[in-house]
PDB file of C-alpha atoms in Angstrom:
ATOM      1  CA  UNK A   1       2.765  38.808  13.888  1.00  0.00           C
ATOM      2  CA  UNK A   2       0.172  37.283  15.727  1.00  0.00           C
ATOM      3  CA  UNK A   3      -1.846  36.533  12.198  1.00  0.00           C
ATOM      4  CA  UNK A   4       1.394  34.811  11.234  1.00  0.00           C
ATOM      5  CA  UNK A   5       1.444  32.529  14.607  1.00  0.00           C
ATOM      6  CA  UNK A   6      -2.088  31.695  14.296  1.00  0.00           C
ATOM      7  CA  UNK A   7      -1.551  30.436  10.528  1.00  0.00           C
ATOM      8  CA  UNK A   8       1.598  28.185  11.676  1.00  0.00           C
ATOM      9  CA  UNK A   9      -0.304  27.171  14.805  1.00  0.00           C
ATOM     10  CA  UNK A  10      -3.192  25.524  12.238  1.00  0.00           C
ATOM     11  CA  UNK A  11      -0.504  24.018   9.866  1.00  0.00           C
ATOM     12  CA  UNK A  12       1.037  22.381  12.507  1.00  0.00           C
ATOM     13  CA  UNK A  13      -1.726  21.529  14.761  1.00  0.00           C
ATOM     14  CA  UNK A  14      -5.107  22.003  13.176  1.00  0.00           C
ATOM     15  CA  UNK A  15      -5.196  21.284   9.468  1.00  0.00           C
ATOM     16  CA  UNK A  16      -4.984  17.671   9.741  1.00  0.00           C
ATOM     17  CA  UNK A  17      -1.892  17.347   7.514  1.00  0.00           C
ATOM     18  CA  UNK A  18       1.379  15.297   9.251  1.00  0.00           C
ATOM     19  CA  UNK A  19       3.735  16.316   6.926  1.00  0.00           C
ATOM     20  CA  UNK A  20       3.654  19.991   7.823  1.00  0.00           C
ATOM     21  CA  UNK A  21       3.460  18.869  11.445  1.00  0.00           C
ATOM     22  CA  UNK A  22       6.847  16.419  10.985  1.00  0.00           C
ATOM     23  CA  UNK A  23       8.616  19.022   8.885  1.00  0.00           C
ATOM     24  CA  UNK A  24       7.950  21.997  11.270  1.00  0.00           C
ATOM     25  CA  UNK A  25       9.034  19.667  14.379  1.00  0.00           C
ATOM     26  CA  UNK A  26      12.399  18.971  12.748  1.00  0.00           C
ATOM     27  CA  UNK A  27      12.836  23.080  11.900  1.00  0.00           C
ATOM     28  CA  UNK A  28      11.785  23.678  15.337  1.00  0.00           C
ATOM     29  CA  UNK A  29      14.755  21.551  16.636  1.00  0.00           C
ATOM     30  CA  UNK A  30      17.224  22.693  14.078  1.00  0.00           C
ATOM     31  CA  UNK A  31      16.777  26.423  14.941  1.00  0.00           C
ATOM     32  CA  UNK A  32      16.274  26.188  18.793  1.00  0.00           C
ATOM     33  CA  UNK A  33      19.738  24.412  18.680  1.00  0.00           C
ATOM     34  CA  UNK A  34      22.011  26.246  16.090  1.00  0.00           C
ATOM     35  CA  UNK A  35      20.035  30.095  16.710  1.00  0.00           C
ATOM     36  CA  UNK A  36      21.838  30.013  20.298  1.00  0.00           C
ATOM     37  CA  UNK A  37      24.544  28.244  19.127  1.00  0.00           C
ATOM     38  CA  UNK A  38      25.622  30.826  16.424  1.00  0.00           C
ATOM     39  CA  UNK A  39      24.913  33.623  19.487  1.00  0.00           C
ATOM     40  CA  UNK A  40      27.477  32.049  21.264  1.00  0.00           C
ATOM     41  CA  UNK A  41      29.974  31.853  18.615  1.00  0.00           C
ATOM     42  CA  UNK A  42      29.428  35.795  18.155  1.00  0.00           C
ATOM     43  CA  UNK A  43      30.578  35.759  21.793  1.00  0.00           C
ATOM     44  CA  UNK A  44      33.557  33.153  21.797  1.00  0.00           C
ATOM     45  CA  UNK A  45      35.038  32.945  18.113  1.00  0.00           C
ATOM     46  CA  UNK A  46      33.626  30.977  15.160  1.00  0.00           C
ATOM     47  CA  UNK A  47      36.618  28.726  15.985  1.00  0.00           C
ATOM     48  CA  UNK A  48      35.892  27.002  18.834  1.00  0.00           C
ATOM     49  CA  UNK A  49      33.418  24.371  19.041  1.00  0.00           C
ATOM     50  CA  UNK A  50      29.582  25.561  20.154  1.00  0.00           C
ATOM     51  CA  UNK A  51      29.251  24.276  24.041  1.00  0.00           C
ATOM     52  CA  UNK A  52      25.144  23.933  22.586  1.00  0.00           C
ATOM     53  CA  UNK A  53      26.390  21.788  20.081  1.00  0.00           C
ATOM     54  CA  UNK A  54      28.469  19.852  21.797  1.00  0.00           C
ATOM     55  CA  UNK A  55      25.467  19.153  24.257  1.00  0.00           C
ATOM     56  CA  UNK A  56      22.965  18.727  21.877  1.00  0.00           C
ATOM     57  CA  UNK A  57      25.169  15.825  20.235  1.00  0.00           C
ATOM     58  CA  UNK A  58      25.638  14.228  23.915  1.00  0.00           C
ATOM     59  CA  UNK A  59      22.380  14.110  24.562  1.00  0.00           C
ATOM     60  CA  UNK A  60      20.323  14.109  21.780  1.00  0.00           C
ATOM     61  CA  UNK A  61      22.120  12.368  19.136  1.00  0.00           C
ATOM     62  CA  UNK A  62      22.200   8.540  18.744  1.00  0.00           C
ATOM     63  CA  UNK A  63      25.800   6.052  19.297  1.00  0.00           C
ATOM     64  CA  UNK A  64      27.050   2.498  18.734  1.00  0.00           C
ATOM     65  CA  UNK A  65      28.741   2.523  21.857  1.00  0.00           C
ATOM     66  CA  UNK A  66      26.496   0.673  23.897  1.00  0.00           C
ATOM     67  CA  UNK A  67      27.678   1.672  27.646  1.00  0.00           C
ATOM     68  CA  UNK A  68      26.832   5.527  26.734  1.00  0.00           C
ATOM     69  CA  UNK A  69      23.650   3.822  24.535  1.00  0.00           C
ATOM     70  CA  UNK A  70      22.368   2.313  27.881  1.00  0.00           C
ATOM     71  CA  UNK A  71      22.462   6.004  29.573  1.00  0.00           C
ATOM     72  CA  UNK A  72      20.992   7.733  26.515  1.00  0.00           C
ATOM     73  CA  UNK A  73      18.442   5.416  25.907  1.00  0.00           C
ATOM     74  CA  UNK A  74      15.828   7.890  24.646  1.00  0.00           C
ATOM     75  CA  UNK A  75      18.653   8.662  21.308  1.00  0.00           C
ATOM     76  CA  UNK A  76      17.202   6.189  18.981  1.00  0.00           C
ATOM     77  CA  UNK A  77      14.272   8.699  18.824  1.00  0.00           C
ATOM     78  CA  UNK A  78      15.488  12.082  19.419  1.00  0.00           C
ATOM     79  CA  UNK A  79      18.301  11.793  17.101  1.00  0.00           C
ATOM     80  CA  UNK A  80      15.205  11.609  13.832  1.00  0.00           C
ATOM     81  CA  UNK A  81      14.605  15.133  14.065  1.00  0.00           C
ATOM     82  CA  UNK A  82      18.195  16.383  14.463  1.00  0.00           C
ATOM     83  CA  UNK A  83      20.782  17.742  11.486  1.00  0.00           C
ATOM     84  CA  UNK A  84      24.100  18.200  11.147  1.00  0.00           C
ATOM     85  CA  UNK A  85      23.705  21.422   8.571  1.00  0.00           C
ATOM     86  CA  UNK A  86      21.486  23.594   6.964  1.00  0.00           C
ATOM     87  CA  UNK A  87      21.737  22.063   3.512  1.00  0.00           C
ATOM     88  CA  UNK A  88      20.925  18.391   5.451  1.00  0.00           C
ATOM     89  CA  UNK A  89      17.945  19.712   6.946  1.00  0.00           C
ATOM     90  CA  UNK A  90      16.830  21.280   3.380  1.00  0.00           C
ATOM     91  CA  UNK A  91      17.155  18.194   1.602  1.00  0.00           C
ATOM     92  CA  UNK A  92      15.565  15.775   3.773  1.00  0.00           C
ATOM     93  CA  UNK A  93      12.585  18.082   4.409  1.00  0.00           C
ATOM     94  CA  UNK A  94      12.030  18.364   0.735  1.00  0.00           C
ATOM     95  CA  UNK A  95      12.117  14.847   0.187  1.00  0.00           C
ATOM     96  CA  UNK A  96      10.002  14.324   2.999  1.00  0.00           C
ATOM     97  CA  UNK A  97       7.316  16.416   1.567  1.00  0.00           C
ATOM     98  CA  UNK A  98       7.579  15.319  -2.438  1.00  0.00           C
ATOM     99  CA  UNK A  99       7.136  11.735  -1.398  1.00  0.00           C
ATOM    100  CA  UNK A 100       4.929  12.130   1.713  1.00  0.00           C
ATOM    101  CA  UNK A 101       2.382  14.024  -0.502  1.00  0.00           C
ATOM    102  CA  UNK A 102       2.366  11.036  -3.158  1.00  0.00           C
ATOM    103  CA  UNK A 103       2.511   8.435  -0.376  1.00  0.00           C
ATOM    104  CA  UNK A 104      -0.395   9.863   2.052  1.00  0.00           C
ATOM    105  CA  UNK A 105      -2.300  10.410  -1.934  1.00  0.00           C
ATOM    106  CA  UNK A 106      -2.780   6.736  -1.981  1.00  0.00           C
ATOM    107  CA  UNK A 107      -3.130   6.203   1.610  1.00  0.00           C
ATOM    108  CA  UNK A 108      -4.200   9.061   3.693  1.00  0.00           C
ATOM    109  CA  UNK A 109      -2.209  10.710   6.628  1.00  0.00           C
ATOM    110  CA  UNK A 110      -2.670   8.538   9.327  1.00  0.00           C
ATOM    111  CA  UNK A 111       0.434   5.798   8.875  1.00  0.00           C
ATOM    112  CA  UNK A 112       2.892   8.876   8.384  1.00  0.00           C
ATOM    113  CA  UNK A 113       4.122   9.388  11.590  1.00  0.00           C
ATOM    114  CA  UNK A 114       4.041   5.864  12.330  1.00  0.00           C
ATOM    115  CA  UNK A 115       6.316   5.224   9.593  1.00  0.00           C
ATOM    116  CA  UNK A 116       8.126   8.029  10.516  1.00  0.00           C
ATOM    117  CA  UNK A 117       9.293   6.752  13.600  1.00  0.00           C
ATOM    118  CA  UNK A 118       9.254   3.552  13.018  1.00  0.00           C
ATOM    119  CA  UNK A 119      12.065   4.252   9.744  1.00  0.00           C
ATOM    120  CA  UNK A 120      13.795   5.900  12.284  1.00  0.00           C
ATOM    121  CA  UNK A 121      14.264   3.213  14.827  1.00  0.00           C
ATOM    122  CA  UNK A 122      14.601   0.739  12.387  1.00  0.00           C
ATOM    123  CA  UNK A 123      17.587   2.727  10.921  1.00  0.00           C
ATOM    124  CA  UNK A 124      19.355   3.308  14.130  1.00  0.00           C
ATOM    125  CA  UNK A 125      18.838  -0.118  15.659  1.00  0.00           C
ATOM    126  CA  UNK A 126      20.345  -1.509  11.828  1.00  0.00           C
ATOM    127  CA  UNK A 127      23.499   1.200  12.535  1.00  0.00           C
ATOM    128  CA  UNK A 128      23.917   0.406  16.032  1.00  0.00           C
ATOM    129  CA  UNK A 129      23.833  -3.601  14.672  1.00  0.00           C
ATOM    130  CA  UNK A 130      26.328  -3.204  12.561  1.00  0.00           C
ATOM    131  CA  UNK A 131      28.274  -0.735  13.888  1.00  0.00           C
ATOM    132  CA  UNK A 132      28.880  -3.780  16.669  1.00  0.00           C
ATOM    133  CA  UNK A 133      28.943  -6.617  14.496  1.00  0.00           C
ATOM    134  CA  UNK A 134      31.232  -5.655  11.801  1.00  0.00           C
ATOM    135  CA  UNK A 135      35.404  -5.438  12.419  1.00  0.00           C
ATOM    136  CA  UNK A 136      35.461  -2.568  10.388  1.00  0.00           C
ATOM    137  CA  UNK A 137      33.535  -0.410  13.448  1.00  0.00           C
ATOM    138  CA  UNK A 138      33.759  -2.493  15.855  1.00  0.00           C
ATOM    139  CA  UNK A 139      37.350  -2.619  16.307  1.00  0.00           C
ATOM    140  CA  UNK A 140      38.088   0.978  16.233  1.00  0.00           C
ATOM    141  CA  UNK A 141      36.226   2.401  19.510  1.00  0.00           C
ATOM    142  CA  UNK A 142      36.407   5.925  18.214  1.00  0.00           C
ATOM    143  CA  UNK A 143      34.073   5.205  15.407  1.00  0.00           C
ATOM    144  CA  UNK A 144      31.768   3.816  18.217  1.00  0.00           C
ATOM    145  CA  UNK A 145      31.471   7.081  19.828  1.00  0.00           C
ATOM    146  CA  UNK A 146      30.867   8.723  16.365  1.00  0.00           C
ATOM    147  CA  UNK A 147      27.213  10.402  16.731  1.00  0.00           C
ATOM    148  CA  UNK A 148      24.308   9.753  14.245  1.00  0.00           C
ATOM    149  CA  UNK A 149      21.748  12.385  13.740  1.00  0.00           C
ATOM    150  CA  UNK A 150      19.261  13.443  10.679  1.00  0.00           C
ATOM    151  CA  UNK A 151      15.649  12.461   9.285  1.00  0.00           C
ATOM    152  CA  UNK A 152      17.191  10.713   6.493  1.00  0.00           C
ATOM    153  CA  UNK A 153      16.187   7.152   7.810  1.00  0.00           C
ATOM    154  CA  UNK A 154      12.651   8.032   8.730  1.00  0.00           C
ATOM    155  CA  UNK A 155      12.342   9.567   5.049  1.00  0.00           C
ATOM    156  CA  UNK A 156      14.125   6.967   3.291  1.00  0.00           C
ATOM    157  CA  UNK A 157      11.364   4.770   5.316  1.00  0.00           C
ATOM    158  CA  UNK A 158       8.070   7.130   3.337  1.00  0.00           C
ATOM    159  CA  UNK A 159      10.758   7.054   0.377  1.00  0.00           C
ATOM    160  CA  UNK A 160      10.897   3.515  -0.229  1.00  0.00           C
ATOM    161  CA  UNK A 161       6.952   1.941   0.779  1.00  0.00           C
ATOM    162  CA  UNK A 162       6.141   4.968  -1.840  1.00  0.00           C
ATOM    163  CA  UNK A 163       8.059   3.824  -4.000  1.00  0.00           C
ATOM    164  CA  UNK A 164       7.233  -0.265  -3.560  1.00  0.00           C
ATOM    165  CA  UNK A 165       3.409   0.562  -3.439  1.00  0.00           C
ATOM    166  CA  UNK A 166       3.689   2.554  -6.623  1.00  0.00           C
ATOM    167  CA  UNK A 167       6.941   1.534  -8.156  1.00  0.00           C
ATOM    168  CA  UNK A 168       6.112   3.061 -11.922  1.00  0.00           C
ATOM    169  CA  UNK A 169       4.585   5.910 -10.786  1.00  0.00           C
ATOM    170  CA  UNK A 170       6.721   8.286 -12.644  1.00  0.00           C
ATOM    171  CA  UNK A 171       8.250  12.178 -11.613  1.00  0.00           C
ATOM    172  CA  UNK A 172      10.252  14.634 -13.029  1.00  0.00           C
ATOM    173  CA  UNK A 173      13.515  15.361 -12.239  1.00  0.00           C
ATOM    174  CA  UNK A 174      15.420  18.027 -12.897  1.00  0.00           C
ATOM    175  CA  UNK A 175      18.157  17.706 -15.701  1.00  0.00           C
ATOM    176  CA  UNK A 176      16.926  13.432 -16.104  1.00  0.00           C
ATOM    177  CA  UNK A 177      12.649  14.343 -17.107  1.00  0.00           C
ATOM    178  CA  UNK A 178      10.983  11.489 -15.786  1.00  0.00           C
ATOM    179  CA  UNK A 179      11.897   9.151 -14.260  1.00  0.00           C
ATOM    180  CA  UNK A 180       9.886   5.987 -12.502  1.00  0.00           C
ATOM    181  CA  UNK A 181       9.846   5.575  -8.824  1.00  0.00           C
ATOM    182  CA  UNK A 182      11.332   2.017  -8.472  1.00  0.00           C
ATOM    183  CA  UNK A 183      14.450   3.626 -10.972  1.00  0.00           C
ATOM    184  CA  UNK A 184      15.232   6.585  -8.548  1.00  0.00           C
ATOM    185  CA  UNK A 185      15.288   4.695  -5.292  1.00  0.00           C
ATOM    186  CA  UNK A 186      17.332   1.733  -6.677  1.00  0.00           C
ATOM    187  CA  UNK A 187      20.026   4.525  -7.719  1.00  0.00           C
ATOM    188  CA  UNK A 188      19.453   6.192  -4.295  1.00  0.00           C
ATOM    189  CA  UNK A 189      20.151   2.971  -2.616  1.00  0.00           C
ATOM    190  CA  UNK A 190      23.237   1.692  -4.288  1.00  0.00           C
ATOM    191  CA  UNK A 191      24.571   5.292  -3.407  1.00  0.00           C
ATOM    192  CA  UNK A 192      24.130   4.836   0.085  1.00  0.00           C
ATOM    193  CA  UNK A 193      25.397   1.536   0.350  1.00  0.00           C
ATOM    194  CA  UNK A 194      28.926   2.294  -1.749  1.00  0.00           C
ATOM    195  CA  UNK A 195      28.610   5.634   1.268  1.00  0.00           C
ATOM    196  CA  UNK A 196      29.430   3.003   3.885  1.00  0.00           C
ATOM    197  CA  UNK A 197      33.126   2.844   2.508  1.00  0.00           C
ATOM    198  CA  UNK A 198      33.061   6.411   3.246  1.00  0.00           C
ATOM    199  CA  UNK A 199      33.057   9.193   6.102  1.00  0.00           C
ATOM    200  CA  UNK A 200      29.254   9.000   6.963  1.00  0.00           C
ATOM    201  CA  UNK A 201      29.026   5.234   6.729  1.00  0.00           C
ATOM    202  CA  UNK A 202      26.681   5.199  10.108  1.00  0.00           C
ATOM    203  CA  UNK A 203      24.268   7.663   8.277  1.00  0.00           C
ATOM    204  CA  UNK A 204      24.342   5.653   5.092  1.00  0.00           C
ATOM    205  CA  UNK A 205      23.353   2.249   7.096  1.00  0.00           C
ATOM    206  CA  UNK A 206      20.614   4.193   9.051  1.00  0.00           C
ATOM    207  CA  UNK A 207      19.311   4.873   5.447  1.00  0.00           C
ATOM    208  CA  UNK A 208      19.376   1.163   4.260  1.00  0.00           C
ATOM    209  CA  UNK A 209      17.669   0.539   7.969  1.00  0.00           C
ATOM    210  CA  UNK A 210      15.067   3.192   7.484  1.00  0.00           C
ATOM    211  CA  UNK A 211      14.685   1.718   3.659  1.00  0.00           C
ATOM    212  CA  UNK A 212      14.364  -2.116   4.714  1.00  0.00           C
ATOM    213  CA  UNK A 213      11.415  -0.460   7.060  1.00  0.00           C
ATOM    214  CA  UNK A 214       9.738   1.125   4.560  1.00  0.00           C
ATOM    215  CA  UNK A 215       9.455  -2.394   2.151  1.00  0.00           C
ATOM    216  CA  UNK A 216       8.583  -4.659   4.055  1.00  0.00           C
ATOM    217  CA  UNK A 217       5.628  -2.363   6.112  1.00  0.00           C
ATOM    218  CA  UNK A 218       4.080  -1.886   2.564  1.00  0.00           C
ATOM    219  CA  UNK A 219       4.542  -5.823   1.854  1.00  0.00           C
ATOM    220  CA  UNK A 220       3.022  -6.706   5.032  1.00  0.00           C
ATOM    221  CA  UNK A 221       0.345  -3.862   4.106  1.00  0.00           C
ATOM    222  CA  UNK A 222      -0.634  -5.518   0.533  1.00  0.00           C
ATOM    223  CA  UNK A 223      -1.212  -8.880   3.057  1.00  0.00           C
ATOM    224  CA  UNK A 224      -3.674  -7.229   5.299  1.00  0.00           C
ATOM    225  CA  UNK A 225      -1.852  -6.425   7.922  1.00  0.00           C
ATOM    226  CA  UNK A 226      -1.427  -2.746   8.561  1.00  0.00           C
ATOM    227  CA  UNK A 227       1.634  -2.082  11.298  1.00  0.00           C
ATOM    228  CA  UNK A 228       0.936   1.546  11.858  1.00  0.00           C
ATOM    229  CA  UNK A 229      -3.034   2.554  10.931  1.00  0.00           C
ATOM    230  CA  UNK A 230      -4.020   4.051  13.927  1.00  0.00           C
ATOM    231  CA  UNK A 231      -3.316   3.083  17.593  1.00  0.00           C
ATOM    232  CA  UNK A 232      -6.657   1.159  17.530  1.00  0.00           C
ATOM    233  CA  UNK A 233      -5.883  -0.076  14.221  1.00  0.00           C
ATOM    234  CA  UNK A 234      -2.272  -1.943  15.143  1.00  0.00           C
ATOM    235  CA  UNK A 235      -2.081  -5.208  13.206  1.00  0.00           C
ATOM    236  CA  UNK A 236      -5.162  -5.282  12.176  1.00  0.00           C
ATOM    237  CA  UNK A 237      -5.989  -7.779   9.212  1.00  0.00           C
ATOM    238  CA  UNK A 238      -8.007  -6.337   6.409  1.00  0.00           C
ATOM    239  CA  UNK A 239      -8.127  -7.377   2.770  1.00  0.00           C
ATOM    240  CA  UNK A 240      -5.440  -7.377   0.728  1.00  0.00           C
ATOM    241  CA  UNK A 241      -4.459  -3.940  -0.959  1.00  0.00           C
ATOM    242  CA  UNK A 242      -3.424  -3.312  -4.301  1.00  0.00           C
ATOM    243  CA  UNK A 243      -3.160  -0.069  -5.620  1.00  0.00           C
ATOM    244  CA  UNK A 244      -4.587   0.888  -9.297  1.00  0.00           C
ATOM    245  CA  UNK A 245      -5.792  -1.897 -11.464  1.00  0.00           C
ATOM    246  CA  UNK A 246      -7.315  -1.070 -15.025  1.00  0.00           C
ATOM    247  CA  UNK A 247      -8.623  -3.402 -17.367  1.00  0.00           C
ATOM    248  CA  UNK A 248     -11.585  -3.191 -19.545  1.00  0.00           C
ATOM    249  CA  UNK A 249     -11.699  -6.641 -21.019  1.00  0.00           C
ATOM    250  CA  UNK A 250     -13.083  -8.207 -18.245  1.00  0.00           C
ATOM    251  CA  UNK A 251     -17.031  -9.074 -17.882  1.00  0.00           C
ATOM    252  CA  UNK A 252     -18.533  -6.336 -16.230  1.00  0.00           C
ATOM    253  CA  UNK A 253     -20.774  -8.588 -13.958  1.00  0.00           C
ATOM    254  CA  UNK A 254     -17.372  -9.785 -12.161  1.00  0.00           C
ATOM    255  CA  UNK A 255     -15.436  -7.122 -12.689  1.00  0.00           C
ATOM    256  CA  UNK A 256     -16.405  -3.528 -10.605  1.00  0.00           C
ATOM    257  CA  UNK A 257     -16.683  -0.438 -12.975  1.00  0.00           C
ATOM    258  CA  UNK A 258     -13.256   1.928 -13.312  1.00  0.00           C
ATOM    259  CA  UNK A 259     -15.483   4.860 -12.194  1.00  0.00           C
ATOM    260  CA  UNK A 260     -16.363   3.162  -9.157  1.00  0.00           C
ATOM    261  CA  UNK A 261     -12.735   1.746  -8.947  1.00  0.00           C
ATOM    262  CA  UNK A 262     -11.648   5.532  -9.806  1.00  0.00           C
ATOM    263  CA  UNK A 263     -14.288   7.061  -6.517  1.00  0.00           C
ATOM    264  CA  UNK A 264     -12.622   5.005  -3.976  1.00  0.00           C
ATOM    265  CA  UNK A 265      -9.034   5.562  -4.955  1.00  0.00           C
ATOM    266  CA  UNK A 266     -10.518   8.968  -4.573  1.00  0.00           C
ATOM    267  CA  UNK A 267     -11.621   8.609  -1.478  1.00  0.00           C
ATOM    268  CA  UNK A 268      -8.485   6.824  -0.340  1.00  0.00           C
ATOM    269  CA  UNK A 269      -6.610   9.385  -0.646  1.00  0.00           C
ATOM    270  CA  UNK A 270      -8.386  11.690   0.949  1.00  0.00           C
ATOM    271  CA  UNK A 271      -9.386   9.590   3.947  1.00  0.00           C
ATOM    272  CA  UNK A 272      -6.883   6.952   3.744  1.00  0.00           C
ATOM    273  CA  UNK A 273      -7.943   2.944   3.060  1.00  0.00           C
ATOM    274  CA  UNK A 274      -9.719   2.425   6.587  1.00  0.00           C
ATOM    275  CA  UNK A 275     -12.459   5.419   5.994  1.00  0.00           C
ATOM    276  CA  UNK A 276     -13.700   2.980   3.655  1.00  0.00           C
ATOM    277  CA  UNK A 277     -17.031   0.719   4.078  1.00  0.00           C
ATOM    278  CA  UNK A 278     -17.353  -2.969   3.853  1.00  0.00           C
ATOM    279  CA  UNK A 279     -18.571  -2.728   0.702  1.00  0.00           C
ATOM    280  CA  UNK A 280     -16.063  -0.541  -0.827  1.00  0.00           C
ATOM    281  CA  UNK A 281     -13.335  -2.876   0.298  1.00  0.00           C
ATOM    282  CA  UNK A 282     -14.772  -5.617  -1.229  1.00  0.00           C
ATOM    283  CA  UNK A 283     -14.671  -3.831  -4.350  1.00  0.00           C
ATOM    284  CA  UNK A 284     -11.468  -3.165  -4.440  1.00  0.00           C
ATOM    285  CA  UNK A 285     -10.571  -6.848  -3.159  1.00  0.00           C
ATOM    286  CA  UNK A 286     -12.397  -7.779  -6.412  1.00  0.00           C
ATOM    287  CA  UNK A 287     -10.541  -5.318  -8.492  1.00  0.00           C
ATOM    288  CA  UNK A 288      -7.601  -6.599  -7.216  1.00  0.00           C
ATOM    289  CA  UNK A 289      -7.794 -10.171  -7.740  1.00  0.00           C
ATOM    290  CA  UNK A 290      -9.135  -9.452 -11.533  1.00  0.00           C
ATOM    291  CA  UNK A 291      -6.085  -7.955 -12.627  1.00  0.00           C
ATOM    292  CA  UNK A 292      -4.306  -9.284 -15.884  1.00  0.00           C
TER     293      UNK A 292
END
C-alpha cells in the first residue's frame, strides 16, 4: 500500500507532468464528495437528496445569481474541478489527457494549468454574462440559482488552442478513422451551442467561454505574447510562433535545415518554447517567415 502511495505521490507531485496532477485533483474532489455522500445514503435511503451534496453544490459550485455570487465569490474557481456524475468526470478527464498530451507535445507543460484555469474563469464569467443579459435566464430567477459545475470549460479551453495551433493535425476516432483537429472541434462546438436550447444550457455556454479562451490565448501566442508561460514569464513578448513549416525548395543559405527545424520542435516539446536559446528562436522565426 505504501509502494502504491509513493507511486501516486510522484505522479502527482514529482514527475513534472500537469496533466496527471489536474486529472488526479479533479478525482480527488469527485470521490471525497460522493464516497461520503453514497455512505450517507446507505444510512438515509437512496431517495432523499445527499445533505454532502447539497453542501458541496452551495458552496462549491458556481451561480448567475449575483447576490449569492457576491457571498461565494471563490465559485468561479472551485466549481472547475467539480462533476455532476461519474460518466462526466470520465469524459472530461479523458479528453483532458488526449488533447493535453498533443497540446503540452508542441509546447511543454508549463501553460497547462494556466490555461486550465484561465478556460475555467473565462467560461463561468461568459455563463454568468449571459445568464444576466439574456431574457431567456434572466427573467426566470430559478434558472439563476441553477448551479454550474464540471472541467468541461477548462478542457474545452486545452481543446480548442490544440486544436487552432495544430488545426490538421489529424486523430482517430472510433467508428469515423481520422479525422483533423479543426473538423472535430467545429462539430463539438455547434453541439454545444444548439445545447443552450436545452437542459444544461449554463454548461454548454461555459464550454463556448472556456473555447473563446482557448483561441484567442493561442492567437495572442503566435503574436509573441504568451498570457500564461510562467509567473515570471506573464506577457512576455517573444517572436512570433508558428508551429511546423516544411519546404525544401527554398535556398538553403536563407532557409534553416528541416533537421535542425526537426531538433527544436524536439526540444519544444520536451521543454516547452521558452527552454529555447536566442539562437534557436531565431531559427524558427526564420522558418516561420519562409513558409510557402
Amino acid at each position: 500500500m505504501s509502494t502504491l502511495w509513493q507511486n501516486i505521490h510522484y505522479k502527482m507531485l514529482r514527475s513534472g507532468n500537469k496533466l496527471n496532477l489536474l486529472i488526479a485533483i479533479n478525482v480527488i474532489v469527485y470521490l471525497a464528495i460522493n464516497i461520503p455522500a453514497v455512505i450517507e445514503h446507505l444510512f438515509t435511503g437512496f431517495g432523499q437528496p445527499s445533505i454532502i451534496a447539497t453542501y458541496a453544490d452551495e458552496y462549491l459550485a458556481t451561480t448567475a445569481y449575483l447576490p449569492k455570487l457576491l457571498t461565494r465569490f471563490w465559485t468561479p474557481l472551485t466549481y472547475m474541478f467539480m462533476h455532476a456524475g461519474i460518466l462526466h468526470i470520465l469524459f472530461n478527464m479523458l479528453w483532458l489527457y488526449l488533447m493535453g498530451q498533443i497540446f503540452e507535445e508542441y509546447l511543454g507543460n508549463k501553460r497547462t494549468i494556466g490555461l486550465y484555469i484561465m478556460g475555467g474563469l473565462a467560461g463561468a464569467f461568459f455563463f454568468i454574462l449571459c445568464y444576466n443579459l439574456f431574457p431567456a435566464f434572466s427573467h426566470n430567477p430559478a434558472m439563476l440559482l441553477v448551479p454550474v459545475v464540471g472541467a468541461s470549460a477548462s478542457v474545452m479551453a486545452i481543446v480548442v488552442a490544440t486544436a487552432t495551433l495544430l488545426p490538421n493535425y489529424t486523430i482517430s476516432l472510433i467508428l469515423f478513422g481520422p479525422v483533423k483537429l479543426k473538423w472535430l472541434v467545429i462539430v463539438i462546438l455547434v453541439i454545444d451551442f444548439l445545447g443552450i436550447a436545452g437542459a444544461n444550457a449554463g454548461g454548454e455556454i461555459a464550454h463556448l467561454g472556456g473555447a473563446l479562451l482557448g483561441f484567442i490565448y493561442i492567437k495572442q501566442l503566435q503574436r509573441g505574447h504568451d498570457w500564461i508561460g510562467g509567473v515570471n514569464n506573464l506577457f512576455k513578448s517573444s517572436p512570433k510562433l508558428k508551429v511546423v513549416v516544411k519546404n525544401t525548395s527554398k535556398n538553403s543559405a536563407e532557409y534553416p535545415r528541416q533537421e535542425e527545424i526537426d531538433r527544436i520542435l524536439d526540444k519544444i516539446s520536451q521543454s516547452g518554447y521558452d527552454s529555447l536559446s536566442k539562437q534557436e528562436k531565431e531559427i524558427l522565426f526564420r522558418a516561420s517567415n519562409n513558409e510557402s
